[in-house]
Coordinates of C-alpha atoms and ligand atoms in Angstrom, one line a residue:
X20 CA -33.9 40.4 -19.9
X21 CA -35.2 37.8 -17.2
X22 CA -32.4 37.4 -14.4
X23 CA -32.9 34.1 -11.8
X24 CA -30.0 34.7 -8.9
X25 CA -29.1 31.7 -7.0
X26 CA -28.2 30.5 -3.6
X27 CA -27.3 26.5 -3.5
X28 CA -29.3 25.4 -0.8
X29 CA -29.0 25.0 2.3
X30 CA -28.0 22.4 4.2
X31 CA -25.4 21.2 6.8
X32 CA -22.6 21.3 3.9
X33 CA -23.5 24.8 3.2
X34 CA -24.4 27.1 6.0
X35 CA -24.7 30.6 5.9
X36 CA -26.6 32.7 9.0
X37 CA -26.4 35.8 6.1
X38 CA -28.0 36.7 2.9
X39 CA -25.4 36.7 0.1
X40 CA -24.9 40.0 -0.7
X41 CA -23.3 39.8 -3.9
X42 CA -26.8 38.5 -5.4
X43 CA -29.1 41.0 -3.7
X44 CA -26.1 43.6 -5.3
X45 CA -27.0 41.9 -9.2
X46 CA -30.9 42.3 -7.6
X47 CA -30.9 46.4 -7.3
X48 CA -28.8 46.2 -10.9
X49 CA -30.1 44.3 -13.0
X50 CA -34.0 45.8 -11.3
X51 CA -32.3 49.6 -13.0
X52 CA -31.8 48.1 -16.1
X53 CA -35.6 46.8 -16.4
X54 CA -35.3 44.1 -16.1
X55 CA -36.7 41.4 -14.9
X56 CA -35.9 39.6 -11.0
X57 CA -36.2 36.2 -9.2
X58 CA -34.5 35.2 -6.5
X59 CA -34.6 31.8 -5.8
X60 CA -32.9 29.2 -2.8
X61 CA -31.9 26.0 -3.4
X62 CA -34.1 24.7 -6.5
X63 CA -37.1 25.8 -7.9
X64 CA -39.4 25.6 -10.4
X65 CA -42.1 27.9 -11.4
X66 CA -42.1 28.5 -15.1
X67 CA -39.7 31.0 -14.7
X68 CA -37.7 31.5 -17.8
X69 CA -33.8 33.7 -17.6
X70 CA -32.0 34.6 -20.0
X71 CA -29.4 34.8 -17.5
X72 CA -28.8 33.0 -14.8
X73 CA -26.2 33.6 -11.8
X74 CA -25.2 31.3 -8.6
X75 CA -23.5 32.1 -5.7
X76 CA -21.1 30.1 -4.1
X77 CA -19.8 30.2 -0.3
X78 CA -16.1 29.1 1.1
X79 CA -14.6 26.2 -0.7
X80 CA -14.9 23.1 1.6
X81 CA -19.1 24.1 0.4
X82 CA -18.2 23.5 -2.7
X83 CA -20.8 20.4 -3.5
X84 CA -23.9 22.2 -3.3
X85 CA -23.1 24.8 -5.9
X86 CA -22.9 22.2 -8.5
X87 CA -26.4 20.1 -7.2
X88 CA -27.1 23.7 -8.2
X89 CA -25.6 24.5 -11.1
X90 CA -27.0 21.1 -12.5
X91 CA -30.2 21.4 -11.7
X92 CA -29.9 25.0 -13.7
X93 CA -27.7 24.4 -16.6
X94 CA -30.3 21.2 -17.5
X95 CA -33.7 22.8 -16.7
X96 CA -33.0 26.6 -18.4
X97 CA -30.6 24.6 -21.2
X98 CA -30.7 27.8 -23.2
X99 CA -29.6 30.3 -20.4
X100 CA -26.1 32.0 -19.7
X101 CA -24.9 30.8 -16.4
X102 CA -22.5 32.8 -14.2
X103 CA -20.8 31.4 -11.3
X104 CA -19.1 34.0 -8.8
X105 CA -18.8 34.0 -4.9
X106 CA -15.1 32.6 -2.9
X107 CA -15.1 28.9 -4.1
X108 CA -16.0 30.3 -7.4
X109 CA -13.2 32.7 -7.7
X110 CA -10.4 30.6 -5.4
X111 CA -11.1 27.5 -7.8
X112 CA -11.9 27.5 -10.6
X113 CA -9.6 24.9 -12.4
X114 CA -12.0 22.6 -9.8
X115 CA -15.0 24.4 -11.4
X116 CA -14.0 23.8 -15.2
X117 CA -13.3 20.6 -14.8
X118 CA -16.8 19.1 -14.2
X119 CA -18.9 22.4 -16.0
X120 CA -16.5 23.1 -18.8
X121 CA -17.7 25.5 -21.4
X122 CA -21.4 25.5 -19.2
X123 CA -20.7 28.2 -17.2
X124 CA -19.1 31.3 -17.2
X125 CA -17.0 31.6 -14.1
X126 CA -16.8 35.6 -12.3
X127 CA -13.6 35.9 -9.9
X128 CA -13.3 38.1 -7.7
X129 CA -15.1 41.0 -7.1
X130 CA -18.1 42.6 -9.5
X131 CA -17.1 46.3 -10.0
X132 CA -19.7 47.8 -11.2
X133 CA -22.4 46.6 -8.2
X134 CA -20.1 47.9 -6.2
X135 CA -21.3 50.8 -4.6
X136 CA -24.8 50.0 -5.1
X137 CA -27.5 49.5 -2.2
X138 CA -28.2 45.8 -2.6
X139 CA -31.7 44.8 -2.5
X140 CA -33.0 43.6 0.8
X141 CA -36.4 43.1 0.1
X142 CA -35.7 40.2 -1.0
X143 CA -34.5 38.8 2.0
X144 CA -37.1 41.0 4.4
X145 CA -36.5 38.8 7.4
X146 CA -32.9 40.2 7.6
X147 CA -32.4 43.2 9.0
X148 CA -28.7 44.6 9.0
X149 CA -27.2 46.5 6.2
X150 CA -24.5 44.3 5.2
X151 CA -21.2 46.9 4.3
X152 CA -17.8 46.7 2.8
X153 CA -15.7 50.6 3.7
X154 CA -13.0 48.9 1.9
X155 CA -11.8 45.6 0.1
X156 CA -8.9 43.5 0.5
X157 CA -6.1 44.3 3.2
X158 CA -2.7 46.3 3.4
X159 CA -1.4 42.9 5.1
X160 CA 0.0 39.7 3.2
X161 CA -0.1 36.5 5.2
X162 CA 0.4 33.6 3.6
X163 CA -2.4 30.9 5.2
X164 CA -5.0 34.1 3.7
X165 CA -7.8 34.1 0.8
X166 CA -8.3 37.7 0.4
X167 CA -5.0 38.4 -1.6
X168 CA -7.0 36.3 -4.2
X169 CA -10.4 37.4 -3.4
X170 CA -9.6 40.6 -3.1
X171 CA -6.4 41.9 -4.0
X172 CA -6.0 45.3 -3.5
X173 CA -6.6 47.7 -1.1
X174 CA -9.3 49.7 -2.0
X175 CA -11.0 52.8 0.3
X176 CA -14.2 54.2 0.6
X177 CA -14.7 57.7 1.5
X178 CA -18.6 57.0 1.9
X179 CA -20.7 54.5 3.0
X180 CA -23.8 56.4 3.9
X181 CA -25.2 55.2 0.6
X182 CA -24.6 51.4 1.1
X183 CA -27.2 51.9 4.1
X184 CA -30.1 51.1 3.7
X185 CA -33.0 53.6 5.7
X186 CA -35.6 50.7 7.7
X187 CA -32.7 48.7 8.8
X188 CA -31.7 48.0 12.9
X189 CA -28.0 47.3 12.8
X190 CA -25.0 47.3 10.1
X191 CA -22.3 44.3 10.1
X192 CA -18.7 45.7 8.6
X193 CA -17.7 42.9 6.1
X194 CA -14.1 44.4 6.1
X195 CA -10.8 43.0 5.9
X196 CA -8.9 45.5 7.0
X197 CA -11.1 48.6 7.8
X198 CA -8.0 50.6 10.3
X199 CA -6.0 50.6 7.0
X200 CA -8.4 52.9 5.1
X201 CA -7.5 56.7 4.9
X202 CA -11.0 57.5 6.1
X203 CA -11.8 55.3 8.5
X204 CA -11.8 58.8 10.8
X205 CA -14.9 59.5 8.4
X206 CA -16.2 56.0 7.5
X207 CA -16.4 55.8 11.1
X208 CA -17.7 58.9 11.9
X209 CA -20.5 58.0 9.6
X210 CA -21.2 54.8 11.5
X211 CA -22.1 57.2 15.1
X212 CA -24.4 59.6 13.0
X213 CA -26.4 56.3 12.5
X214 CA -27.3 55.2 15.8
X215 CA -27.3 52.1 14.5
X216 CA -25.4 49.4 16.4
X217 CA -22.1 48.7 15.2
X218 CA -20.3 44.6 13.9
X219 CA -17.2 44.7 12.7
X220 CA -18.1 41.4 11.7
X221 CA -14.4 39.8 9.8
X222 CA -12.7 41.5 13.1
X223 CA -10.4 45.0 13.6
X224 CA -6.4 44.9 13.5
X225 CA -4.6 44.8 16.8
X226 CA -1.7 46.5 15.7
X227 CA -3.8 49.4 14.4
X228 CA -5.4 50.5 17.9
X229 CA -4.9 53.5 19.3
X230 CA -6.1 55.8 21.6
X231 CA -7.4 57.7 18.7
X232 CA -9.0 54.5 17.1
X233 CA -10.3 53.6 21.3
X234 CA -12.2 57.5 21.3
X235 CA -13.8 56.8 18.1
X236 CA -14.9 53.0 19.1
X237 CA -16.2 53.8 22.4
X238 CA -18.7 56.4 20.7
X239 CA -20.1 53.8 18.9
X240 CA -22.9 51.6 19.5
X241 CA -20.9 48.9 19.8
X242 CA -21.6 45.2 21.7
X243 CA -18.4 43.2 20.8
X244 CA -14.3 44.4 20.0
X245 CA -14.0 41.2 17.0
X246 CA -9.0 40.9 17.1
X247 CA -7.3 38.2 16.0
X248 CA -4.4 36.0 17.5
X249 CA -3.7 34.3 14.6
X250 CA 0.4 34.0 14.8
X251 CA 2.8 34.6 17.4
X252 CA 4.1 38.0 16.2
X253 CA 1.6 40.1 16.9
X254 CA 1.9 39.5 21.3
X255 CA 2.7 42.7 22.3
X256 CA 0.8 45.5 19.5
X257 CA -2.7 42.5 20.7
X258 CA -1.9 42.9 24.6
X259 CA -1.4 46.5 24.4
X260 CA -4.4 46.7 22.0
X261 CA -6.9 45.3 24.8
X262 CA -4.9 47.4 27.6
X263 CA -6.3 51.0 25.5
X264 CA -9.6 49.1 25.1
X265 CA -10.6 47.9 28.4
X266 CA -8.8 51.7 30.1
X267 CA -11.7 52.4 27.8
X268 CA -14.1 50.6 29.7
X269 CA -14.6 47.5 27.5
X270 CA -15.6 44.7 29.3
X271 CA -13.1 42.1 28.8
X272 CA -16.4 39.2 27.7
X273 CA -16.8 41.9 24.9
X274 CA -13.5 41.3 23.3
X275 CA -13.5 38.4 21.3
X276 CA -10.2 37.1 20.1
X277 CA -10.1 34.9 17.2
X278 CA -7.3 32.3 17.4
X279 CA -6.6 30.1 14.0
X280 CA -4.8 26.8 14.8
X281 CA -3.6 23.5 12.9
X282 CA -2.1 26.3 10.8
X283 CA 0.8 24.9 8.5
X284 CA 2.1 27.6 7.5
X285 CA 3.1 29.8 10.7
X286 CA 4.3 25.5 12.0
X287 CA 1.4 26.3 14.6
X288 CA 1.2 23.1 16.9
X289 CA -0.4 22.8 20.1
X290 CA 2.1 24.4 22.5
X291 CA 1.7 27.5 20.5
X292 CA -1.7 27.8 20.3
X293 CA -1.6 26.4 23.8
X294 CA 0.5 30.1 24.7
X295 CA -1.6 31.7 22.7
X296 CA -4.6 30.9 24.6
X297 CA -3.0 31.2 27.6
X298 CA -1.9 34.6 26.8
X299 CA -5.8 35.8 25.9
X300 CA -7.3 34.1 29.2
X301 CA -4.6 35.9 31.5
X302 CA -5.9 38.7 30.1
X303 CA -9.2 39.0 30.8
X304 CA -10.8 38.2 27.0
X305 CA -12.7 35.1 25.2
X306 CA -10.5 33.4 22.7
X307 CA -12.5 32.0 19.5
X308 CA -10.4 28.9 18.7
X309 CA -10.6 29.0 14.3
X310 CA -9.7 25.4 12.9
X311 CA -7.6 26.2 9.2
X312 CA -9.4 25.1 6.5
X313 CA -7.4 24.7 3.2
X314 CA -8.2 27.2 -0.2
X315 CA -9.0 23.7 -2.3
X316 CA -12.5 21.9 -2.1
X317 CA -12.2 19.0 0.2
X318 CA -13.8 18.3 3.4
X319 CA -14.3 20.5 6.2
X320 CA -12.4 19.4 9.0
X321 CA -10.9 16.8 6.9
X322 CA -7.1 19.0 6.8
X323 CA -4.5 18.0 9.8
X324 CA -1.5 20.1 8.9
X325 CA 2.0 18.5 9.7
X326 CA 1.6 20.0 13.3
X327 CA -0.6 18.7 15.0
X328 CA -2.5 15.0 14.6
X329 CA -6.1 14.3 14.1
X330 CA -6.4 13.6 18.3
X331 CA -5.5 17.0 19.2
X332 CA -7.8 18.4 17.2
X333 CA -10.5 16.2 18.2
X334 CA -9.6 17.7 21.6
X335 CA -9.7 21.4 20.4
X336 CA -13.1 20.7 19.3
X337 CA -14.6 18.8 22.0
X338 CA -12.8 21.3 24.6
X339 CA -15.0 23.8 22.6
X340 CA -18.1 22.0 23.1
X341 CA -17.9 21.3 26.9
X342 CA -15.5 23.3 28.5
X343 CA -16.4 26.8 25.9
X344 CA -19.6 29.0 25.5
X345 CA -20.6 29.1 21.8
X346 CA -17.3 27.4 20.6
X347 CA -15.8 30.0 22.2
X348 CA -13.3 29.8 25.9
X349 CA -14.3 33.1 28.3
X350 CA -12.3 33.8 31.3
X351 CA -14.7 32.1 33.5
X352 CA -12.2 31.6 36.9
X353 CA -12.6 27.4 36.2
X354 CA -10.9 27.6 32.5
X355 CA -8.8 30.1 34.1
X356 CA -7.4 27.8 36.3
X357 CA -7.7 25.0 34.5
X358 CA -5.6 26.5 31.0
X359 CA -3.1 28.6 33.0
X360 CA -2.2 25.8 35.9
X361 CA -1.4 23.5 32.4
X362 CA 2.0 22.4 32.2
X363 CA 1.1 20.4 29.0
X364 CA -1.5 21.0 26.0
X365 CA -3.3 17.1 27.0
X366 CA -3.3 19.1 30.1
X367 CA -5.1 21.6 29.1
X368 CA -7.9 20.2 26.5
X369 CA -8.1 17.2 28.7
X370 CA -12.1 16.8 29.4
X371 CA -12.0 16.5 33.4
X372 CA -13.4 13.0 34.6
X373 CA -16.6 13.8 35.8
X374 CA -17.4 14.4 39.8
X375 CA -18.9 12.0 41.7
Ligands
LIG425 S1 -4.5 41.0 8.2 FE1 -6.2 39.2 8.5 S2 -7.7 39.9 6.4 FE2 -5.5 41.2 6.0 S3 -4.2 39.3 4.5 FE3 -3.9 38.2 7.4 S4 -5.7 37.3 7.7 FE4 -5.8 37.9 6.1

């Protein structure tokens, strides 16, 4: 069988710094079965006539380039079976079906057959990190999160050694909640033995951080600890986790905390958002605001929750660009003063007139 793996055309509407992990796993799977495999990015035309085409997708707001890819390849290879998977395909099945009806097959969620296969990284020779899920799903059920649809069951792996590529310099974990795994200590042990740089890319759950976890983290080659402060209710856990991490020697600049805003589920307002940002800057860590995006397909940055206004959202975006660094708010002295002295959201996020 001839198999074509398609990553939609990269653009401002379809942007990711990571390789398409699902497609790389499918490549390894089909190669093992002696199928002929070709991986392409965007639109490709070089005489490879596939029997089966897999097209991946990213976030729901990046749906249009996925449609373009489906249109192009379904027209070009009329007889090939087309399977569309990934985040958008899983969350927006009806949206896809409305346009493409029976021409495509939609694969929702993860693909169990390839879950434990080492991805075929030879297809992305410029890439030098092993991307691994040591667990799927999450034990929490946050109403604003898509994980419960994408990975409904919490499934931990006992080992991940077989998913580390021997030539790589780094391991990136994409777990939603690695510390919820009953095998997290075994996994951390394997990470330590790898001697590679480690990135818990999706963050770790502050509610599960204790002294033992911090001791394990200290043994890893880790340059940044990512946490989240999406809801006010976790304040005491987060404060405790940050103090443990700092006591263990992690610098505040190494602790980055994602801070969701514009979130309608938690009735998050500009004031509650400011209060979370003030907590973080007061604790001396870096805050990284993340604008809530709904799960349905719509253009990025167009959703405005009933508790925010367009102007207020723009103030945050501008402050991130002008006052922040790489979209984050590090605990610089100037920013500390500005945020902690502010009595209102507007005072905190307005841009001061330039000095004469
Ligand atoms: S803890 Fe994180 S991954 Fe888990 S449901 Fe909540 S937001 Fe999603």
